[in-house]
PDB file of C-alpha atoms in Angstrom:
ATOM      1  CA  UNK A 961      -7.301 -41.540  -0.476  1.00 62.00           C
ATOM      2  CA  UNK A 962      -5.062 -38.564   0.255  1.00 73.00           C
ATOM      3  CA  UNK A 963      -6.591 -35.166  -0.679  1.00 80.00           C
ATOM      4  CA  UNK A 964      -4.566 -32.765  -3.469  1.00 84.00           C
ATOM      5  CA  UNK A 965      -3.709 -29.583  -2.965  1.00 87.00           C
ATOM      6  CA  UNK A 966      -3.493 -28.049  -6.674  1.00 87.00           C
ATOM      7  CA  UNK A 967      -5.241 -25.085  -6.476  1.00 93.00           C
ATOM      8  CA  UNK A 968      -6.182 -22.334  -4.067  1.00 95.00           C
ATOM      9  CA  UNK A 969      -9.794 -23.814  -3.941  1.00 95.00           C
ATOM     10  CA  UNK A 970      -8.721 -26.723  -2.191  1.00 94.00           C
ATOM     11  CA  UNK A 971      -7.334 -25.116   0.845  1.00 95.00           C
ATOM     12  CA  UNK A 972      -9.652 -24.936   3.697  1.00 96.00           C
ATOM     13  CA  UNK A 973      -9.275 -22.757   6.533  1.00 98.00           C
ATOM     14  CA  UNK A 974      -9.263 -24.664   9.649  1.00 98.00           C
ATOM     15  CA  UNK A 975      -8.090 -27.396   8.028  1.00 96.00           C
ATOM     16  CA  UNK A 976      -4.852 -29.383   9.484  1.00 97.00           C
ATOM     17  CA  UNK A 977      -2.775 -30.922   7.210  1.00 95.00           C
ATOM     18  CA  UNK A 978      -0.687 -34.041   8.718  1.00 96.00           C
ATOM     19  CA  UNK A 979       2.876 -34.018   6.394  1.00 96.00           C
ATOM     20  CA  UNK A 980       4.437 -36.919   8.039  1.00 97.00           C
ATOM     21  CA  UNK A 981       7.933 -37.558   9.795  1.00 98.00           C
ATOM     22  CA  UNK A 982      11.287 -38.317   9.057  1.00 97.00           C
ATOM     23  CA  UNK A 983      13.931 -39.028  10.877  1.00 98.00           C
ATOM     24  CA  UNK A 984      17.342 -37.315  11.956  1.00 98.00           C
ATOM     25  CA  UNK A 985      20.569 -38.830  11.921  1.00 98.00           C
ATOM     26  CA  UNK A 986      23.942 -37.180  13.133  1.00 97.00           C
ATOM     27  CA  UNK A 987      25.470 -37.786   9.456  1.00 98.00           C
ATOM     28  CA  UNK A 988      22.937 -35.655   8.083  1.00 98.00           C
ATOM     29  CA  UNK A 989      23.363 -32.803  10.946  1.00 98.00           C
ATOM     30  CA  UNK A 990      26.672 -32.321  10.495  1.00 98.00           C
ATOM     31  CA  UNK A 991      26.692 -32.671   6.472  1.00 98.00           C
ATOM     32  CA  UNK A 992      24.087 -29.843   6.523  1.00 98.00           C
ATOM     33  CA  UNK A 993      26.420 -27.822   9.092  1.00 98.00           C
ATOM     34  CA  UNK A 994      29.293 -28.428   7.733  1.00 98.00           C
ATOM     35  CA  UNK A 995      28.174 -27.349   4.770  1.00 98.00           C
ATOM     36  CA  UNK A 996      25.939 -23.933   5.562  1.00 98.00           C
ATOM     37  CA  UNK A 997      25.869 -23.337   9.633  1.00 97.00           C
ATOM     38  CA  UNK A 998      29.517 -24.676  10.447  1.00 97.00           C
ATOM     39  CA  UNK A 999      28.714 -23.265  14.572  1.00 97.00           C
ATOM     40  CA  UNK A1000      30.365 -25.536  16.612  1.00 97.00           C
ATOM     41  CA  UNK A1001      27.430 -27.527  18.442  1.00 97.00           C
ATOM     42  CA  UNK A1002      26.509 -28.469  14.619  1.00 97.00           C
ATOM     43  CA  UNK A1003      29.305 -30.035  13.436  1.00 97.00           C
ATOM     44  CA  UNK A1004      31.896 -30.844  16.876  1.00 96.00           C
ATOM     45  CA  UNK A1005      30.337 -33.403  19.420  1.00 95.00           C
ATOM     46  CA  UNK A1006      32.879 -32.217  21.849  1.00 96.00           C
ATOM     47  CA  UNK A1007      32.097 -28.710  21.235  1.00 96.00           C
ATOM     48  CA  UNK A1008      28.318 -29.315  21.526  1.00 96.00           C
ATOM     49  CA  UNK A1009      28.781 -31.483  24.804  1.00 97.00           C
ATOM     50  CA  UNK A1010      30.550 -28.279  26.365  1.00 96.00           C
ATOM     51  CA  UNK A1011      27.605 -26.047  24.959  1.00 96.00           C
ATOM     52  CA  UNK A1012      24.851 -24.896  26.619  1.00 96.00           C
ATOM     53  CA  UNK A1013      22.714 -27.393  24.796  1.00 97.00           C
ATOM     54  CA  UNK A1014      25.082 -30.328  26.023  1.00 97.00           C
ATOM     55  CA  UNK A1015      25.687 -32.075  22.549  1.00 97.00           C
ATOM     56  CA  UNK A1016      25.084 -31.804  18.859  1.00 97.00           C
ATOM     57  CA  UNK A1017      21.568 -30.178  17.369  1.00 98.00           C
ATOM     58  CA  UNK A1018      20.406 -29.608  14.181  1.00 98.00           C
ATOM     59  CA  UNK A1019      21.222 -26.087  12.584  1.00 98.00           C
ATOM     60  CA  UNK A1020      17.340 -24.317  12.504  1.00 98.00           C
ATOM     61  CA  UNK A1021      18.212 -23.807   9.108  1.00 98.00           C
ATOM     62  CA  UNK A1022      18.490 -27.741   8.494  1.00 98.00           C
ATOM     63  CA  UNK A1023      14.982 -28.204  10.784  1.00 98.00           C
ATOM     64  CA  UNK A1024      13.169 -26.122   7.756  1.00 97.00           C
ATOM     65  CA  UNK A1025      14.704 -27.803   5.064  1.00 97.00           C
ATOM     66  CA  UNK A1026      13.729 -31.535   7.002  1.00 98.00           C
ATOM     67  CA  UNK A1027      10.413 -29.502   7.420  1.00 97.00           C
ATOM     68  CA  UNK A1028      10.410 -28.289   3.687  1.00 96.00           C
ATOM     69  CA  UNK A1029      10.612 -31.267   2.240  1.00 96.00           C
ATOM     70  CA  UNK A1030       7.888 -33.063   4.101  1.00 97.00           C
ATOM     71  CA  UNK A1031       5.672 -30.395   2.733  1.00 94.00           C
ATOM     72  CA  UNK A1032       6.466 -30.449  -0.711  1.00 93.00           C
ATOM     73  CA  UNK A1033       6.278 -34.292  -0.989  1.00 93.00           C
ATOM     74  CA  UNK A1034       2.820 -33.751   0.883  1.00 91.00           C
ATOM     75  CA  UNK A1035       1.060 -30.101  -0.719  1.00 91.00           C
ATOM     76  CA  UNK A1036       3.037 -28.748  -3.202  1.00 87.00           C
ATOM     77  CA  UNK A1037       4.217 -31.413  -5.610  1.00 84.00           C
ATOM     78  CA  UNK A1038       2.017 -31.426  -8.477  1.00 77.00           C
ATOM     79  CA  UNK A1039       0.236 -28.295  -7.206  1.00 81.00           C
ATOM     80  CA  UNK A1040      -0.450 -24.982  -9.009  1.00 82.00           C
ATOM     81  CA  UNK A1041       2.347 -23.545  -6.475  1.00 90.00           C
ATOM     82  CA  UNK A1042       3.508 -19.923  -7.708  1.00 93.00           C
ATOM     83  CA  UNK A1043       6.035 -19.632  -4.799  1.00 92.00           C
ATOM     84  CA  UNK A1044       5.670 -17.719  -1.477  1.00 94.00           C
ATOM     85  CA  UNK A1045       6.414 -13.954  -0.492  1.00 94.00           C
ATOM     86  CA  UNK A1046       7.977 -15.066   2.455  1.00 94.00           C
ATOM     87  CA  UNK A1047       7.811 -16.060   6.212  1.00 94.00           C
ATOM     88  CA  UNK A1048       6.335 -14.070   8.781  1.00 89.00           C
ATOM     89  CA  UNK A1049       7.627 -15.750  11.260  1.00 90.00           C
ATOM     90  CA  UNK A1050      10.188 -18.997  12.499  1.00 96.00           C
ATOM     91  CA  UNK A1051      10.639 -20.107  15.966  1.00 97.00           C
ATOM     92  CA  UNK A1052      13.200 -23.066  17.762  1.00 98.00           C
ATOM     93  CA  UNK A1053      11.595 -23.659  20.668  1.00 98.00           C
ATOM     94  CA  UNK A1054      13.562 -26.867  21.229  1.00 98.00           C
ATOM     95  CA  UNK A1055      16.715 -28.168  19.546  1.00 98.00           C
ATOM     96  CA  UNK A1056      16.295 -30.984  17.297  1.00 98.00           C
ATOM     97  CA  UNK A1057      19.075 -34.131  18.204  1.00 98.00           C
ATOM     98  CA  UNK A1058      20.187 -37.256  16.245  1.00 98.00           C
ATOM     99  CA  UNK A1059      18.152 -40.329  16.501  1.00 98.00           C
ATOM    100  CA  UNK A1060      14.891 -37.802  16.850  1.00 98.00           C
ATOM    101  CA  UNK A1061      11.649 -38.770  14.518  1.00 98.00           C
ATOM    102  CA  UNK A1062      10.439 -35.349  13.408  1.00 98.00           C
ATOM    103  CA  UNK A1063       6.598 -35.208  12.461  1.00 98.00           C
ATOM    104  CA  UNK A1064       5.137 -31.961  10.637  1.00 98.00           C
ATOM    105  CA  UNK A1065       1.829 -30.752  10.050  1.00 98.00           C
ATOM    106  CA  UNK A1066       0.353 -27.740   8.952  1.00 97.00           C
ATOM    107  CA  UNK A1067      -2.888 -25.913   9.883  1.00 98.00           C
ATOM    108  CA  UNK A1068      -4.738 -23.433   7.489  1.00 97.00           C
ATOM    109  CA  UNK A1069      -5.089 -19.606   8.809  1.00 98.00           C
ATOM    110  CA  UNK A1070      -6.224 -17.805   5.904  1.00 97.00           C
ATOM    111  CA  UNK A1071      -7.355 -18.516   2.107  1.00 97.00           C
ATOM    112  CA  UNK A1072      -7.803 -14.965  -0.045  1.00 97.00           C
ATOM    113  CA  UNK A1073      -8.205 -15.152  -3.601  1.00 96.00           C
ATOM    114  CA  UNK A1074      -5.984 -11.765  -5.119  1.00 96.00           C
ATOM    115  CA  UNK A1075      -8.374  -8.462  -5.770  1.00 95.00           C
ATOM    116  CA  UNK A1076      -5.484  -7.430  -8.595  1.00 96.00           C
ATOM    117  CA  UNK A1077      -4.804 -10.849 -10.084  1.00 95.00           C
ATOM    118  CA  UNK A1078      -7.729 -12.919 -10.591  1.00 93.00           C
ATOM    119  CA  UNK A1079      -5.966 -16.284 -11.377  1.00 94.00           C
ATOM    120  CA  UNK A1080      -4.495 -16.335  -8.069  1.00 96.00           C
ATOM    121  CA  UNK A1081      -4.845 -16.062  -4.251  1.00 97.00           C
ATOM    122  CA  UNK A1082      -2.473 -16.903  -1.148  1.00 96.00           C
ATOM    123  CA  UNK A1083      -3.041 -19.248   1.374  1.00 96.00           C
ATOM    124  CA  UNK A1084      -1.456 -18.325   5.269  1.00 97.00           C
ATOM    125  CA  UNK A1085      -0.471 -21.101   6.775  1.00 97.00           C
ATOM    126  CA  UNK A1086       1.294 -22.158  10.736  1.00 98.00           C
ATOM    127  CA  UNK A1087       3.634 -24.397  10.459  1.00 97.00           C
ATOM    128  CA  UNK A1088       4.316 -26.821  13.234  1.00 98.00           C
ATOM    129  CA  UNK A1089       7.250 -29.870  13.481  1.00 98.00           C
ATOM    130  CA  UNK A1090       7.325 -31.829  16.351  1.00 98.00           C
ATOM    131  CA  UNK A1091       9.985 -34.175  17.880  1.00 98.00           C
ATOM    132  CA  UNK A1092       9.076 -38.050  18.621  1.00 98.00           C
ATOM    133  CA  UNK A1093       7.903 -36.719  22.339  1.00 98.00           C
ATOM    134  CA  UNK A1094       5.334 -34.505  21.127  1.00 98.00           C
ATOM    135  CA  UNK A1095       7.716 -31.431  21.948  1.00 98.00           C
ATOM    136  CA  UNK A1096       7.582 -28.717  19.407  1.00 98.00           C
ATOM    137  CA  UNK A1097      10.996 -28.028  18.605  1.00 98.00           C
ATOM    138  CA  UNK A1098       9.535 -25.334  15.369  1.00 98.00           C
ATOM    139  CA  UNK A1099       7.010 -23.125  13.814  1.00 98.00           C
ATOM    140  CA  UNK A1100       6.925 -20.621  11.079  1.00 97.00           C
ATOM    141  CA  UNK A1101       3.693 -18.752   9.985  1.00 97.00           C
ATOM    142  CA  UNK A1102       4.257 -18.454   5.939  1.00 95.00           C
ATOM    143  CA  UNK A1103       2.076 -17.118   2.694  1.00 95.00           C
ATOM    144  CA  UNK A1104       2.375 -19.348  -0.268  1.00 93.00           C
ATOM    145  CA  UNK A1105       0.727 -18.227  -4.005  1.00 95.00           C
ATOM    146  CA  UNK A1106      -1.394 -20.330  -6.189  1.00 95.00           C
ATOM    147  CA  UNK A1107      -3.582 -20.311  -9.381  1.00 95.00           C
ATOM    148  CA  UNK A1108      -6.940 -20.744  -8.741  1.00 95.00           C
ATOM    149  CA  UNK A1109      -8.920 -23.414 -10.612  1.00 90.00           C
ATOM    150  CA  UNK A1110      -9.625 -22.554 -13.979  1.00 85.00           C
ATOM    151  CA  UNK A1111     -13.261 -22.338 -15.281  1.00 78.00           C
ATOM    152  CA  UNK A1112     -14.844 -25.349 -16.653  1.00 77.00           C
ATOM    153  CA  UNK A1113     -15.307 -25.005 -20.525  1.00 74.00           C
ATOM    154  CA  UNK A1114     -18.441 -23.906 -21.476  1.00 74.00           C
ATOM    155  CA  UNK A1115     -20.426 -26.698 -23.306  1.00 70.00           C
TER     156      UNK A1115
END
């Protein structure tokens, strides 16, 4: 049975979180490209193959959406989600390629229920993807909001 994560309670710190993969085709890296990062070692193989990366990658941008989406079908569907301040931090340490299988997980840093807002708390999280070799190819260290469990009726 796969553990939900609806409230703040049910984060753990410590805890890793496997999301899953996916995987990457060159349709889908040059859709997203062409679309919102039109560089030319997105969207051009020719281009790309002259690049310094030697032929077409994934857009970061495009990596965190693959990434995204992997979490929400994993933690935050069906959660008590209030949305996230922001991203301390994103890193491409590798480009991501067509024909890659990309496999995300995420690992727990911090759970702290809010001081001001009682019905809440944030959860820090790392986030790591992985290519089908192991390689990390990106990690972002985010804050995301949630309601904390509501107290049990009284009898």
């Amino acid at each position: 049975m796969t553990k939900r994560y609806a409230f703040l309670e049910d984060f753990v710190v410590g805890e890793v979180i496997e999301l899953g993969s996916r995987s990457v085709t060159q349709e889908e890296i040059v859709e997203f490209a062409r679309r919102y990062d039109p560089q030319p070692f997105h969207v051009d193989e020719n281009a790309a193959k002259a690049s310094n990366f030697g032929g077409l990658i994934a857009s970061g941008w495009h990596t965190a959406s693959m990434f995204m989406r992997l979490f929400v079908d994993r933690v935050l569907a069906g959660g008590a989600t209030l949305g996230s301040p922001g991203i301390d931090e994103i890193r491409w340490p590798k480009p991501v390629r067509p024909g890659d299988v990309l496999t995300a997980r995420v690992a727990v840093l911090d759970v702290v229920p809010s001081r001001s807002k009682p019905d809440r708390g944030h959860v820090r999280i790392r986030y790591e993807v992985f290519n089908q070799a192991g390689e990390m190819v990106m990690t972002m260290v985010g804050v995301s909001i949630y309601r904390r469990r509501p107290a049990p009726e009284p009898a």
